[in-house]
mmCIF file of C-alpha atoms in Angstrom:
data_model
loop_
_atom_site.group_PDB
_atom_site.id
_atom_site.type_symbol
_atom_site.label_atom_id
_atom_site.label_comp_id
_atom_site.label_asym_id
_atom_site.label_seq_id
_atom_site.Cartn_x
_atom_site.Cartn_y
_atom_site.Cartn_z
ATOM 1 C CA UNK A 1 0.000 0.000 0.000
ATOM 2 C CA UNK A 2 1.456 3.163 -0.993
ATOM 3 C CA UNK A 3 1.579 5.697 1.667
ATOM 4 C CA UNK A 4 -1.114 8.128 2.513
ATOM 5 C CA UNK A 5 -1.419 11.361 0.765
ATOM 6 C CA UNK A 6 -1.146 14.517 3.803
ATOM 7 C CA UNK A 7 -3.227 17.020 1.091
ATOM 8 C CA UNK A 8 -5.912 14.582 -0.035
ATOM 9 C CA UNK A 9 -6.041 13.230 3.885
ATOM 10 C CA UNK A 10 -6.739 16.986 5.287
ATOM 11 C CA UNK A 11 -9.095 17.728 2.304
ATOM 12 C CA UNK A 12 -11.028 14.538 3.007
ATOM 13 C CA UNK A 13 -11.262 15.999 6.695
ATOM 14 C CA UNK A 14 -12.727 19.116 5.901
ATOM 15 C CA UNK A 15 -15.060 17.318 3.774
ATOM 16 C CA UNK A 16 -16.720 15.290 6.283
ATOM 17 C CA UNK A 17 -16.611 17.573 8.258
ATOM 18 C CA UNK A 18 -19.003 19.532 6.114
ATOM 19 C CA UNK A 19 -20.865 16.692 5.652
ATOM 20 C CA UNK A 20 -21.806 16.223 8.944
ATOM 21 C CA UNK A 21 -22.853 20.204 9.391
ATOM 22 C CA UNK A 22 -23.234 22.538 6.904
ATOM 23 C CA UNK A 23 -23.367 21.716 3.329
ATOM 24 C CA UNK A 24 -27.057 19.511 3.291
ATOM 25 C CA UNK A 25 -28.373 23.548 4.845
ATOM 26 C CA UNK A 26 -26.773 24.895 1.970
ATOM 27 C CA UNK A 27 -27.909 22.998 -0.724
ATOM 28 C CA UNK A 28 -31.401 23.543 0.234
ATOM 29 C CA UNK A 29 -30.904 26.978 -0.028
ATOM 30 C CA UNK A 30 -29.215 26.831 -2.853
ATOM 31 C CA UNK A 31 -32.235 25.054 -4.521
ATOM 32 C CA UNK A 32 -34.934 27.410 -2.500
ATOM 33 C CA UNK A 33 -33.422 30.082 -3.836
ATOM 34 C CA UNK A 34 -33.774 28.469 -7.676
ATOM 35 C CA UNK A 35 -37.522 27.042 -7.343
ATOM 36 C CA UNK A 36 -38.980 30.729 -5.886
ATOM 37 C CA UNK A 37 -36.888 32.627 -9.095
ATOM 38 C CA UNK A 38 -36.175 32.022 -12.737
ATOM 39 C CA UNK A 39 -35.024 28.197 -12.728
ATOM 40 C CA UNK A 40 -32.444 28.591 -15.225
ATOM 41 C CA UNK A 41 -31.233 25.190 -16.286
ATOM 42 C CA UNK A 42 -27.693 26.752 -16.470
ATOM 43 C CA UNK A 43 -25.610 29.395 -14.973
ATOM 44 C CA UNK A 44 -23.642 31.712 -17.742
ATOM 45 C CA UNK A 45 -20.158 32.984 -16.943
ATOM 46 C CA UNK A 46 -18.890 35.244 -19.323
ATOM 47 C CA UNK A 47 -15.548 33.818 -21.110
ATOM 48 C CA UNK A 48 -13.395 37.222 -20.226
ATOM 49 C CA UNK A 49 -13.776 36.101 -16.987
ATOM 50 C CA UNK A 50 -11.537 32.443 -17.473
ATOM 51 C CA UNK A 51 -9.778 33.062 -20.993
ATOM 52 C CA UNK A 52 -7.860 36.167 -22.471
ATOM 53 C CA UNK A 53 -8.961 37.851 -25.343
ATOM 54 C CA UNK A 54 -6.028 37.371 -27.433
ATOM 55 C CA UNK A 55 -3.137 34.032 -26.889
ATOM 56 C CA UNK A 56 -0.084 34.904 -24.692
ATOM 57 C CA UNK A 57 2.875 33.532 -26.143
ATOM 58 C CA UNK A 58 5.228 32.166 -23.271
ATOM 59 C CA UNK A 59 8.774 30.847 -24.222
ATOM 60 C CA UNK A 60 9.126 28.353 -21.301
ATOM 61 C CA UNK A 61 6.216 26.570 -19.388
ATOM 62 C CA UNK A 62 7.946 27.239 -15.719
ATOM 63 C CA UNK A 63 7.740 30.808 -16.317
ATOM 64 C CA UNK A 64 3.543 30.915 -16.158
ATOM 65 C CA UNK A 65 2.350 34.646 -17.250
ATOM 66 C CA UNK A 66 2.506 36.961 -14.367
ATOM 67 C CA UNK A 67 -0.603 37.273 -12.013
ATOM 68 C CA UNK A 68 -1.686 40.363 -13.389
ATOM 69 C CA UNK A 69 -1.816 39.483 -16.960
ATOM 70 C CA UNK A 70 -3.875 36.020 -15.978
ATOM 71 C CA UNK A 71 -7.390 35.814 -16.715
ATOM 72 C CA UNK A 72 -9.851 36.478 -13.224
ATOM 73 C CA UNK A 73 -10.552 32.202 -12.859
ATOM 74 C CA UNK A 74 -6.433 32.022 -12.698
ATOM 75 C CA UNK A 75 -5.516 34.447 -10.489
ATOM 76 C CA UNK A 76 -8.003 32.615 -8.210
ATOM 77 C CA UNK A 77 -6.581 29.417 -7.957
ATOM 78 C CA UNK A 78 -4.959 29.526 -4.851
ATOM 79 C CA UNK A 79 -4.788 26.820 -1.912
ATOM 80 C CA UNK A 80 -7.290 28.494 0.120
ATOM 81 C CA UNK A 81 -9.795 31.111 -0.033
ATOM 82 C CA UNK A 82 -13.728 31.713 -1.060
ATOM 83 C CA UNK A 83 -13.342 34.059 -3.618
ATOM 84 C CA UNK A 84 -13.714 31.864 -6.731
ATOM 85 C CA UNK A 85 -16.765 29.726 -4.827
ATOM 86 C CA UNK A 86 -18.537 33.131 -3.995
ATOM 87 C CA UNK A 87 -18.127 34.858 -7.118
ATOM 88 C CA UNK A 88 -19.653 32.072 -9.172
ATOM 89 C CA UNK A 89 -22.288 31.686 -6.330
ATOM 90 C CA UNK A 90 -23.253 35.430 -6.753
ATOM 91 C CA UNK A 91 -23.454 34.794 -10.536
ATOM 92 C CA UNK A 92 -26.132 31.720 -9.739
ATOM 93 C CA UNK A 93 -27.891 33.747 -7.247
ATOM 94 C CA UNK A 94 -27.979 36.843 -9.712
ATOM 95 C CA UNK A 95 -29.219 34.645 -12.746
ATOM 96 C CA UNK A 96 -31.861 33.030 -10.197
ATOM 97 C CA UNK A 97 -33.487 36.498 -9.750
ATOM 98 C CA UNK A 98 -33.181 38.101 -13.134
ATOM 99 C CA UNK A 99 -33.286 37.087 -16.706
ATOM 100 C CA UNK A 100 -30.804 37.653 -19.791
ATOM 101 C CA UNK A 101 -29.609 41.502 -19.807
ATOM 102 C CA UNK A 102 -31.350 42.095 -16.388
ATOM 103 C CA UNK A 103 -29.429 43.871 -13.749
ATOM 104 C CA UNK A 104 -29.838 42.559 -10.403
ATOM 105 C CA UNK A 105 -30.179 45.156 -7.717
ATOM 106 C CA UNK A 106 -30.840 43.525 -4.392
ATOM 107 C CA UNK A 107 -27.485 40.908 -3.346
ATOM 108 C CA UNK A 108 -27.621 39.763 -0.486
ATOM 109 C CA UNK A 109 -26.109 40.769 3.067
ATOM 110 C CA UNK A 110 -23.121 38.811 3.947
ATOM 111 C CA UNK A 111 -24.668 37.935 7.581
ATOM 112 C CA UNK A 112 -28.258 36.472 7.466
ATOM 113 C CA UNK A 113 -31.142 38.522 9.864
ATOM 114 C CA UNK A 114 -34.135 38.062 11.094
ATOM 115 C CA UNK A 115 -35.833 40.316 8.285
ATOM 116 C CA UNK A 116 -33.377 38.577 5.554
ATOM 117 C CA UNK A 117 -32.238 35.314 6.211
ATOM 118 C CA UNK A 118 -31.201 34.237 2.848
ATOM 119 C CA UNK A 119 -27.401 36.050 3.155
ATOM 120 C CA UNK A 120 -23.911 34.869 1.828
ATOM 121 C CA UNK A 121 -23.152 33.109 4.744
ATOM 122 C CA UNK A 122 -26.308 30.488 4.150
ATOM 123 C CA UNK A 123 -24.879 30.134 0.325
ATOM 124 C CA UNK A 124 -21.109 29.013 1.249
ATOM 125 C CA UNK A 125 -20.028 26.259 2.896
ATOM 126 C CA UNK A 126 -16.595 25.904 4.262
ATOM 127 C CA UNK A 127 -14.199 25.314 7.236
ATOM 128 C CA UNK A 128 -12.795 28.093 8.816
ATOM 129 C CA UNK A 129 -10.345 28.745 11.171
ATOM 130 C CA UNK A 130 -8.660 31.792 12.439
ATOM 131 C CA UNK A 131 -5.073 32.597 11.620
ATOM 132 C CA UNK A 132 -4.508 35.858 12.454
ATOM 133 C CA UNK A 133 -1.941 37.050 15.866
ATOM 134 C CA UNK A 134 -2.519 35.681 19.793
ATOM 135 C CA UNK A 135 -4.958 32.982 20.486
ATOM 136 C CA UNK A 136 -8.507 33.879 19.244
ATOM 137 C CA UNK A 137 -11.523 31.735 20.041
ATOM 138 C CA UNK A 138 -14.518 32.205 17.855
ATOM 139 C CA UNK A 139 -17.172 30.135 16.859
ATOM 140 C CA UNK A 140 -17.212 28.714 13.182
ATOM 141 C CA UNK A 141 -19.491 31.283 11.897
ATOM 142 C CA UNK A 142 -17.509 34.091 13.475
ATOM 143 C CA UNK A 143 -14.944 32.560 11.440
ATOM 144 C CA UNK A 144 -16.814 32.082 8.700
ATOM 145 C CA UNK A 145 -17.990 35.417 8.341
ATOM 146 C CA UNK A 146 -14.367 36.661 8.306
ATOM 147 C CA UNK A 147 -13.314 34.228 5.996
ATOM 148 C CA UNK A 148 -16.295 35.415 3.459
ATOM 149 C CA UNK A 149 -15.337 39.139 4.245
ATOM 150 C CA UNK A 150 -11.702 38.635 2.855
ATOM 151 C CA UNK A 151 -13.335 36.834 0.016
ATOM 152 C CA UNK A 152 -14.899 39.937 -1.123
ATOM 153 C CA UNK A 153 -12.399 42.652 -0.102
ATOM 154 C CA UNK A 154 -10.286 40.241 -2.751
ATOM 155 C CA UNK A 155 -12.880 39.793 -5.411
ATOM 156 C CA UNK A 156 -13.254 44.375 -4.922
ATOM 157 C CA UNK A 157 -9.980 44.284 -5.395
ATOM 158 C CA UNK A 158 -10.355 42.569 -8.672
ATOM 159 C CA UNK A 159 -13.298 45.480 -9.427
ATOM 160 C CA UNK A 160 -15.737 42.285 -9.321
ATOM 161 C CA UNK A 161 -18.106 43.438 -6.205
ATOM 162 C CA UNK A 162 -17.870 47.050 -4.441
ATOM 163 C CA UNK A 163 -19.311 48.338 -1.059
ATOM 164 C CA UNK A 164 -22.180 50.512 -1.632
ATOM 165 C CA UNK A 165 -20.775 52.907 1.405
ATOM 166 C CA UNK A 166 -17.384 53.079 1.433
ATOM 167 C CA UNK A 167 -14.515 50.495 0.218
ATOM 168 C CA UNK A 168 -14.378 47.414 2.443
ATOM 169 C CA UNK A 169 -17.471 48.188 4.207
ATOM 170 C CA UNK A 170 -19.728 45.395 3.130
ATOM 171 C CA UNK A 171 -21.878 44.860 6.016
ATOM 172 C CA UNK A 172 -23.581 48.007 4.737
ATOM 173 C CA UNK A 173 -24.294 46.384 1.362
ATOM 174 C CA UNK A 174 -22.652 45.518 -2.105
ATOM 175 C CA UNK A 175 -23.110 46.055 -5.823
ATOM 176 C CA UNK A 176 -22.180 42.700 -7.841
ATOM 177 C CA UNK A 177 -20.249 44.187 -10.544
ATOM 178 C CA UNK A 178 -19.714 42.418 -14.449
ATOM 179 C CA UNK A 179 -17.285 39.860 -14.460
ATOM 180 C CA UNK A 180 -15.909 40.182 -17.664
ATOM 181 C CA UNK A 181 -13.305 43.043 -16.175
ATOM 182 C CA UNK A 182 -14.382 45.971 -17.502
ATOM 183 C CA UNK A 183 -14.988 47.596 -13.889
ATOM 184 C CA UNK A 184 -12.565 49.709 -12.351
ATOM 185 C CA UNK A 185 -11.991 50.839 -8.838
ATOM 186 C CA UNK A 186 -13.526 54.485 -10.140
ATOM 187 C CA UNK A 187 -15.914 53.548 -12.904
ATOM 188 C CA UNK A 188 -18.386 50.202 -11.833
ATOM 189 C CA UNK A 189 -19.956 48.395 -14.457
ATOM 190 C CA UNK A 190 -22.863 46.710 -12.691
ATOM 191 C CA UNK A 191 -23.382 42.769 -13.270
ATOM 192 C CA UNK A 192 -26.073 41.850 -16.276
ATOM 193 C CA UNK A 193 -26.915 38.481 -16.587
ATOM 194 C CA UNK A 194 -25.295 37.518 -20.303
ATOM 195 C CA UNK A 195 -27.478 37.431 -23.415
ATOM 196 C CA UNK A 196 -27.712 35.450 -26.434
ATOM 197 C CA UNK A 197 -24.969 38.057 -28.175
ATOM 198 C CA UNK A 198 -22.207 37.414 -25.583
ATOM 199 C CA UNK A 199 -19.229 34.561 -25.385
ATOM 200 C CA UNK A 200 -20.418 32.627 -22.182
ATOM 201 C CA UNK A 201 -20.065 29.080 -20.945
ATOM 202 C CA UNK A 202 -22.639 27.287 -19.177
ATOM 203 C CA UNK A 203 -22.057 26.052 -15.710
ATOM 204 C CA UNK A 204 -24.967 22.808 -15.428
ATOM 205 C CA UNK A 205 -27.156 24.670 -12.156
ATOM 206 C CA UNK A 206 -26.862 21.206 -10.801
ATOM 207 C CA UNK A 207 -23.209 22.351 -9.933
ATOM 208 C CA UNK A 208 -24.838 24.367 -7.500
ATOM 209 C CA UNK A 209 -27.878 23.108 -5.948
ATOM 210 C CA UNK A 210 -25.921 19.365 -5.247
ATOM 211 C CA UNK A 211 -22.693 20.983 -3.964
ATOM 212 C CA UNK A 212 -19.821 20.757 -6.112
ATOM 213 C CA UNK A 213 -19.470 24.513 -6.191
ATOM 214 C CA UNK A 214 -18.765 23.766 -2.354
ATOM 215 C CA UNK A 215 -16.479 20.652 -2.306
ATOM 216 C CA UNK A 216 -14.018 21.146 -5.698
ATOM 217 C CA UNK A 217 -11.199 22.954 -5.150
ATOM 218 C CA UNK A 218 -10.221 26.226 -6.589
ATOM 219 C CA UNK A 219 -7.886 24.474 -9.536
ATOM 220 C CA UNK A 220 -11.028 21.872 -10.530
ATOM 221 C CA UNK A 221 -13.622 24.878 -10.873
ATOM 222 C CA UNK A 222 -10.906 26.461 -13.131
ATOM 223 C CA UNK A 223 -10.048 23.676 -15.298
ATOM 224 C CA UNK A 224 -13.800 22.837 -15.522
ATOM 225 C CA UNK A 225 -14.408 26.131 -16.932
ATOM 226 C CA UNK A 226 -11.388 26.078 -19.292
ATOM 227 C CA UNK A 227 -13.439 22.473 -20.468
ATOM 228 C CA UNK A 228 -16.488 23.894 -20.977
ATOM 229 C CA UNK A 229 -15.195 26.872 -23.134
ATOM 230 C CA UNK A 230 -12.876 23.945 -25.400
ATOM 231 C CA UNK A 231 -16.135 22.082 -25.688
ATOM 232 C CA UNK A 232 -18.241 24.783 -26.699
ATOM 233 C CA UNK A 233 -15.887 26.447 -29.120
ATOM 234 C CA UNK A 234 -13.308 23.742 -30.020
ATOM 235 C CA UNK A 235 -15.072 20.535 -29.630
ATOM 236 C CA UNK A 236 -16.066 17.917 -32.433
ATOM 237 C CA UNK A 237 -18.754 16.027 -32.507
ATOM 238 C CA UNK A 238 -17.884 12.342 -32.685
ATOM 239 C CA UNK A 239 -19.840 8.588 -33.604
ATOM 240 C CA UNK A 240 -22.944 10.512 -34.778
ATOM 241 C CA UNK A 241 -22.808 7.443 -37.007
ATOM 242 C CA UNK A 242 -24.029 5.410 -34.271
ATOM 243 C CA UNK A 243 -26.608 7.275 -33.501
ATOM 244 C CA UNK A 244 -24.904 8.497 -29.806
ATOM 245 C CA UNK A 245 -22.504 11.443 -30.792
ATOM 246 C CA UNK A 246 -20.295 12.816 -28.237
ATOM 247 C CA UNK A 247 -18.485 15.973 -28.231
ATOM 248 C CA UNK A 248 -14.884 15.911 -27.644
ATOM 249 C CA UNK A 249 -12.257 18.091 -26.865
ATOM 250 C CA UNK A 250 -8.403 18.330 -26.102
ATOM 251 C CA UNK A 251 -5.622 21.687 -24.945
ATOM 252 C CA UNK A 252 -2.466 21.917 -25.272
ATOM 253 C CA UNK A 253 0.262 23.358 -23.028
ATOM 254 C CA UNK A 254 0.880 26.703 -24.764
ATOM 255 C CA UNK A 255 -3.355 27.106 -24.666
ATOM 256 C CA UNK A 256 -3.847 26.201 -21.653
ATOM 257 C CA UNK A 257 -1.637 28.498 -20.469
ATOM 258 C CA UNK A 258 -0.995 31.684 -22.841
ATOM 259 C CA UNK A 259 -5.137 31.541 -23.327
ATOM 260 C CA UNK A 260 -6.518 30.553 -19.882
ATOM 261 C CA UNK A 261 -3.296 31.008 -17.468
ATOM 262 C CA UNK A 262 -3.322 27.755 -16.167
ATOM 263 C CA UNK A 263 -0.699 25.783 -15.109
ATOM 264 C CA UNK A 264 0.408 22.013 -15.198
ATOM 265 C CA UNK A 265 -1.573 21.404 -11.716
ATOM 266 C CA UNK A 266 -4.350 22.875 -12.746
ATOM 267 C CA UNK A 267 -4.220 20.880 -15.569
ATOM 268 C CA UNK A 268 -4.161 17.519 -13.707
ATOM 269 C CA UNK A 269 -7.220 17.847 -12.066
ATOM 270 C CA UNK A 270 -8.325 15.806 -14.904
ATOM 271 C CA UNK A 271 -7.745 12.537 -13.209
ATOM 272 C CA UNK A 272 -10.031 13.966 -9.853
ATOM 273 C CA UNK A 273 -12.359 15.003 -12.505
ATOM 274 C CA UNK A 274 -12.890 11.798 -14.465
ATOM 275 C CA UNK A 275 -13.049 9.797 -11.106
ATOM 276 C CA UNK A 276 -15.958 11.958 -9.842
ATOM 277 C CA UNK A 277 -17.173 11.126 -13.327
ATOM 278 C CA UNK A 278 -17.747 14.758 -14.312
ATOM 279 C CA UNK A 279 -15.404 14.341 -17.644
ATOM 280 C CA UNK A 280 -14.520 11.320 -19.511
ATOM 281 C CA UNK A 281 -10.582 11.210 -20.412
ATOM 282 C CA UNK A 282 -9.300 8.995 -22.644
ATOM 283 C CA UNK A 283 -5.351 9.036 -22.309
ATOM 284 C CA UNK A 284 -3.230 8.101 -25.033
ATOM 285 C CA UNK A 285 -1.732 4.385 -25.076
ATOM 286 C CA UNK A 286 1.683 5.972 -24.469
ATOM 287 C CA UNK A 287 1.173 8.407 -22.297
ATOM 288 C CA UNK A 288 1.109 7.398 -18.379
ATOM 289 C CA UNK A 289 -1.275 9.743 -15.948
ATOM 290 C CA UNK A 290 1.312 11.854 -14.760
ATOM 291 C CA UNK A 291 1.373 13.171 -18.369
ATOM 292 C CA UNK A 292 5.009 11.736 -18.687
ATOM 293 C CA UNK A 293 5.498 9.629 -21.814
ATOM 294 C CA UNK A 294 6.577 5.897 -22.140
ATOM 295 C CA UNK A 295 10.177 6.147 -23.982
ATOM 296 C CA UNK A 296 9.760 9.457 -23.561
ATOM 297 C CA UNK A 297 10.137 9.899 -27.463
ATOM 298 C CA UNK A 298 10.752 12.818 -29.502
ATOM 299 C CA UNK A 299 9.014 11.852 -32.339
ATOM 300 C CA UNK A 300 5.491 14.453 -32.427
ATOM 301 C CA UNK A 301 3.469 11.982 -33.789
ATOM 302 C CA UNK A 302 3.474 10.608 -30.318
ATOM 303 C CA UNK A 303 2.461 13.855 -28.372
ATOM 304 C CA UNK A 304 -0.869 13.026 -28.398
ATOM 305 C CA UNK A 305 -3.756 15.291 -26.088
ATOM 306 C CA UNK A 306 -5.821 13.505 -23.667
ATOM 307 C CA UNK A 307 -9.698 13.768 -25.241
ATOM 308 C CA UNK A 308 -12.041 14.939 -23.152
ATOM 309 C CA UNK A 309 -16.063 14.544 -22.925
ATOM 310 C CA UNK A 310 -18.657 15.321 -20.751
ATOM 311 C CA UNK A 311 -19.394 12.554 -18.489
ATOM 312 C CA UNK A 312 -23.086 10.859 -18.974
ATOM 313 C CA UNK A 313 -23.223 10.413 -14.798
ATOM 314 C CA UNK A 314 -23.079 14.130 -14.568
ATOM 315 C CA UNK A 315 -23.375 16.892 -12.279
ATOM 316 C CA UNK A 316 -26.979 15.512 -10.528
ATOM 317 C CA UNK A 317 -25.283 13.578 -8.403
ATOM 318 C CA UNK A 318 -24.614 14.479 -4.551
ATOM 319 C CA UNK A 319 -21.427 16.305 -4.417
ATOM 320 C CA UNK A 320 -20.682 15.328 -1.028
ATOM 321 C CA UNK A 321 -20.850 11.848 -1.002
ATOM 322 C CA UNK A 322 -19.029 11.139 -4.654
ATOM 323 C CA UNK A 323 -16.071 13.172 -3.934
ATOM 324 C CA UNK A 324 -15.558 11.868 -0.538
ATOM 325 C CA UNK A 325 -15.701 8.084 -1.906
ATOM 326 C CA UNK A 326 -13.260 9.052 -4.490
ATOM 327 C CA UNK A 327 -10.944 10.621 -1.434
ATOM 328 C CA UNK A 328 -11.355 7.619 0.510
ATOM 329 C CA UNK A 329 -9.824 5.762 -2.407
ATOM 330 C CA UNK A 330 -6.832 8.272 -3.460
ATOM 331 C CA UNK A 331 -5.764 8.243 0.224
ATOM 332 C CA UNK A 332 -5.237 4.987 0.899
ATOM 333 C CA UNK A 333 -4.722 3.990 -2.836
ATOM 334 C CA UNK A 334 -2.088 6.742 -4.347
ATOM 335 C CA UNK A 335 -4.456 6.929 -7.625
ATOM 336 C CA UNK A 336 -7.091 8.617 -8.598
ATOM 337 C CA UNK A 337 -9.671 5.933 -10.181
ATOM 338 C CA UNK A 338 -13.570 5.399 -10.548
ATOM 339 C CA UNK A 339 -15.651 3.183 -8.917
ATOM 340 C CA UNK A 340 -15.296 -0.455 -9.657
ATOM 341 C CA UNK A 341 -19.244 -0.515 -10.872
ATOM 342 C CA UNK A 342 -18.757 3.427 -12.350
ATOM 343 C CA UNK A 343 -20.777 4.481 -15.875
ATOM 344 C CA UNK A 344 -18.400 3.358 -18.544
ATOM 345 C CA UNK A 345 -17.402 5.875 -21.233
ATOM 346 C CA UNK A 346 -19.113 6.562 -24.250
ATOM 347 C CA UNK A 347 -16.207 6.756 -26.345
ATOM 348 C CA UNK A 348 -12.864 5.131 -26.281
ATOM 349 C CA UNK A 349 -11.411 4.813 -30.307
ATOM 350 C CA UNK A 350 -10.921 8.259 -31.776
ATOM 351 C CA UNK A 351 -8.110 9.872 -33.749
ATOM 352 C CA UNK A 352 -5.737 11.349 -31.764
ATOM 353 C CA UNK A 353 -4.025 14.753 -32.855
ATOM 354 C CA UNK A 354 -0.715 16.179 -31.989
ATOM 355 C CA UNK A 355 -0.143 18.174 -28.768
ATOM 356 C CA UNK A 356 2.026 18.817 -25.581
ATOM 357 C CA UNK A 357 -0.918 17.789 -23.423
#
């Protein structure tokens, strides 16, 4: 048995721990909130907001593009932190109130009341602890509410949210600004939900109201987002012949990150995300799953991409309970793999083209 795994191990903590508290509250608000507003089958994220415009060329891959020239979704993966979760929970909670090129005026307080207890707090789930000087005890929503407050004092920073007082004061209220960047500190652009004229992806709302907003890390929500926008724009649509066609996609390195600013971790969620079954990879013969290549040969015509497909199991699933059994496994197991009695995937013979990933 290969020895236990000290990240997976203290993410599989936090995730029973959640479990066994908050996150069942959460994702009944989460679907309250849908079945009293619009019930959009899909949440829409603007693509400014996880690719650039225009391809950064980068001369070597350990040199990533500096922070400020990444793309909103990459600057946010970071080990810790809400302010990827919340952001893409204000977009569902925005798009559950108003329709396409609607303005939403009424976000929510970040502490729930008496008079409104639907507040940012009852939308996030997470573990929080205090780090700052001396010995602080506070209970978990003390901590919580902190936690959510730097969240949004990072995502103003961005010019993604501002305090409708002064800066940083958002316990007097908040403006949810468009994600797409075009806000600045001294000129807010506030949030519309995207029409049919706009580059978007769309999130499944089922991402949401069964928890996987909650329980994927920063660097899966990312790479998820960079899969939706290859299989919207750069998929192909395979065995139509059979009468079951698939869409498939692939990136390579310098896309991946010159385009969406994502790194080689990022890019190996793939593995976590085919064993929750939320993509299906299909890996080239050659090519083991650390992405290293058998022979290791120079020849290009054996650089093939790892395809990738939207997995039939899908997001309606419960969140919770899949990702912990797949944590379970990849602690005591080293791998990341699917279980024994999983969906099987819908395609597996394709042509492969050439690529560094």
């Amino acid at each position: 048995m290969r020895p236990k795994d000290g990240k997976v191990e203290t993410r599989l903590a936090h995730l029973q721990t959640l479990r066994s508290g908050m996150l069942d509250g959460v994702n009944l608000v989460m679907r309250q909130i849908w079945a009293s507003g619009q019930k959009p089958s899909s949440i829409r994220v603007r693509s400014a907001f996880y690719r650039l415009d225009e391809m950064k060329v980068l001369e070597d891959e350990r040199k990533p593009l500096p922070t400020k020239e990444q793309p909103f979704a990459a600057r946010m993966v970071t080990p810790k932190g809400l302010h990827l979760r919340l952001l893409l929970t204000m977009l569902y909670a925005a798009q559950c109130a108003v329709g396409p090129g609607k303005q939403w005026d009424a976000p929510y307080p970040v502490q729930s009341t008496a008079k409104q207890p639907l507040s940012w707090m009852s939308l996030s789930a997470s573990i929080s602890q205090y780090a700052g000087p001396g010995i602080q005890l506070a209970s978990q929503d003390v901590n919580r509410r902190r936690q959510i407050m730097a969240a949004l004092k990072t995502l103003e920073g961005m010019a993604l949210v501002r305090a409708t007082t002064k800066p940083g004061r958002f316990t007097a209220g908040l403006q949810l600004l468009c994600e797409n960047g075009t806000s600045t500190i001294s000129s807010a652009i506030p949030y519309t939900m995207p029409d049919d004229t706009e580059m978007y992806v769309e999130i499944p709302v089922e991402f949401f109201t069964r928890g996987w907003v909650h329980v994927l890390t920063n660097s899966e929500i990312a790479a998820l987002l960079m899969w939706f926008d290859r299989l919207k724009y750069n998929g192909v649509v395979v065995g139509a012949e059979e009468g079951d066609p698939v869409t498939v996609t692939y990136v390579t390195g310098d896309v991946r990150q010159g385009l969406y600013g994502l790194g080689r971790e990022a890019y190996e969620t793939h593995q976590a995300l085919d064993a929750y079954q939320l993509l299906d990879v299909i890996r080239p013969e050659k090519r083991y799953d650390s992405g290293k290549w058998e022979g290791y040969s120079k020849d290009d015509s054996d650089l093939l991409c790892h395809r990738v497909s939207l997995a039939p199991a899908g997001f309606d699933r419960d969140a919770g309970a899949i990702v912990e059994d797949v944590l379970k496994r990849r602690d005591t197991g080293g791998f990341w793999r699917r279980p024994m009695f999983s969906t099987p995937k819908r395609f597996d013979r394709f042509r492969m083209v050439s690529g560094d990933d």
